[in-house]
Amino acid sequence: MILDALDRPRRQLAEVDYALLWSVLLLLFTGMVMVYSASIAIAEAGRSTGYQSAYYLWRHAIFLVIGLAAAGVAFQFPLAFWQRWAPVLFMAGVAMLAVVLIPGIGKDVNGARRWLSLGLVNLQPSELMKLFAVLYAADYTVRKINVMHDFKQAFMPMAGVMALVGILLLKEPDFGAFVVIIAIAMGILFLGGLKARLFVILIMVLLAAFAVLIVVSPYRRDRIFGFMDPWADAFGRGYQLSHSLIAFGRGELFGVGLGASVEKLFYLPEAHTDFLLAVIAEELGFAGVLIVVLLFAIMVQRAFAIGRQCVQLDRLYPALVAMGIGIWLGVQSFINMGVNMGLLPTKGLTLPLMSFGGSGILANCVALAILLRVDWENRQLMRGGKL
């Protein structure tokens, strides 16, 4: 009896996907260290921070504690709960996207209205909307699984809903979040059985629509031109990308050393948020960036492996949720890394689990808790237990 009691915690730990868990924890820890390093200069110079070098570190740590606490709570709920409440959560997300556009309620930062002020912190609804999009798109696909071959019945309702979300996001504007949410919805529909030929046509239509959005928007055109040749206007539209590339160049193989970045000293804008990877590249070099890329690759691979395991157990909704989370984090991290390296036009997307930002950390932690719950339920079923 005593030996059984001592062995019980060990058996419970064995019910966790260690590769997924450790990759997530390492990304969170590395992110906290690098946010501190990247934000020291701006924190010491800011009157609103009280000139404290650790201002952003403490805020990030608080966001992380809140995110992990929310993750612990989210893990307790079975996937049946998330499926039942998915439509309600999605509608709540749409409502928040609408409320944030109301003058006097939504908070303006750098010309964008993306935040709801909650006193000490700001809530960014578009970050939560990514999670709600995963849960809703998976539920929608399960409900439409028998008509996924039918364009009118399977795709058009989802297209209408995504168009509404897109209009609200572009009003903020938050083009990056719009791209990620569209990728989530299209990816889940494809995994749910949408015809490959139809999927290719839809991708072409979406690319054409994105091209139109870029052409009709002057600031998006400037970003494209700045991306194509940042050195042509290195002090104007190519300023951010040119300094990001300088950071990558200075880092070389093993970096200039933790805390020794020059670009974070008011040269590289948003060094602790959108361009955190550039600081990692400068301070930790190619080796540091490679480790970060590998950790994200492991996390996404485990998400899809858990999803495939669900399919074998005939659990369609959890399978689509797991793979949807993999698509979300994979696409967003790929875009952020591509922007930092000059492979993609500049977009306002943070690096998941690592960049400074409370709403993003909260949404990421809850999503990964749900993913771990999917894996836990799979293991219970394979052992002949009950959920």
PDB file of N, CA and C in Angstrom, residues 107-115 170-174 219:
ATOM      1  N   LYS A 107      -8.966  51.134 -26.635  1.00  0.00           N
ATOM      2  CA  LYS A 107      -7.782  51.954 -26.348  1.00  0.00           C
ATOM      3  C   LYS A 107      -6.902  52.050 -27.585  1.00  0.00           C
ATOM      4  N   ASP A 108      -6.531  53.279 -27.946  1.00  0.00           N
ATOM      5  CA  ASP A 108      -5.663  53.529 -29.099  1.00  0.00           C
ATOM      6  C   ASP A 108      -4.201  53.491 -28.680  1.00  0.00           C
ATOM      7  N   VAL A 109      -3.399  52.724 -29.438  1.00  0.00           N
ATOM      8  CA  VAL A 109      -1.948  52.690 -29.255  1.00  0.00           C
ATOM      9  C   VAL A 109      -1.306  52.687 -30.632  1.00  0.00           C
ATOM     10  N   ASN A 110      -0.483  53.683 -30.909  1.00  0.00           N
ATOM     11  CA  ASN A 110       0.221  53.790 -32.194  1.00  0.00           C
ATOM     12  C   ASN A 110      -0.725  53.738 -33.385  1.00  0.00           C
ATOM     13  N   GLY A 111      -1.880  54.369 -33.253  1.00  0.00           N
ATOM     14  CA  GLY A 111      -2.813  54.452 -34.366  1.00  0.00           C
ATOM     15  C   GLY A 111      -3.711  53.248 -34.541  1.00  0.00           C
ATOM     16  N   ALA A 112      -3.599  52.251 -33.677  1.00  0.00           N
ATOM     17  CA  ALA A 112      -4.449  51.054 -33.753  1.00  0.00           C
ATOM     18  C   ALA A 112      -5.306  50.958 -32.500  1.00  0.00           C
ATOM     19  N   ARG A 113      -6.537  50.530 -32.674  1.00  0.00           N
ATOM     20  CA  ARG A 113      -7.455  50.371 -31.546  1.00  0.00           C
ATOM     21  C   ARG A 113      -7.727  48.883 -31.381  1.00  0.00           C
ATOM     22  N   ARG A 114      -6.912  48.227 -30.546  1.00  0.00           N
ATOM     23  CA  ARG A 114      -6.983  46.771 -30.402  1.00  0.00           C
ATOM     24  C   ARG A 114      -7.186  46.325 -28.963  1.00  0.00           C
ATOM     25  N   TRP A 115      -7.241  47.248 -28.020  1.00  0.00           N
ATOM     26  CA  TRP A 115      -7.206  46.873 -26.618  1.00  0.00           C
ATOM     27  C   TRP A 115      -8.411  47.392 -25.848  1.00  0.00           C
ATOM     28  N   LEU A 170      -9.858  44.152 -39.425  1.00  0.00           N
ATOM     29  CA  LEU A 170      -9.267  45.134 -40.325  1.00  0.00           C
ATOM     30  C   LEU A 170      -9.645  46.557 -39.942  1.00  0.00           C
ATOM     31  N   LYS A 171     -10.743  46.704 -39.192  1.00  0.00           N
ATOM     32  CA  LYS A 171     -11.123  48.022 -38.701  1.00  0.00           C
ATOM     33  C   LYS A 171     -10.180  48.490 -37.588  1.00  0.00           C
ATOM     34  N   GLU A 172      -9.527  47.555 -36.892  1.00  0.00           N
ATOM     35  CA  GLU A 172      -8.713  47.954 -35.735  1.00  0.00           C
ATOM     36  C   GLU A 172      -7.497  48.811 -36.119  1.00  0.00           C
ATOM     37  N   PRO A 173      -6.625  48.553 -37.068  1.00  0.00           N
ATOM     38  CA  PRO A 173      -6.540  47.350 -37.885  1.00  0.00           C
ATOM     39  C   PRO A 173      -5.578  46.334 -37.271  1.00  0.00           C
ATOM     40  N   ASP A 174      -5.841  45.037 -37.536  1.00  0.00           N
ATOM     41  CA  ASP A 174      -4.967  43.962 -37.070  1.00  0.00           C
ATOM     42  C   ASP A 174      -4.911  42.902 -38.172  1.00  0.00           C
ATOM     43  N   TYR A 219      -0.417  52.329 -46.042  1.00  0.00           N
ATOM     44  CA  TYR A 219       0.601  51.902 -45.077  1.00  0.00           C
ATOM     45  C   TYR A 219       1.017  50.452 -45.304  1.00  0.00           C
TER      46      TYR A 219
END
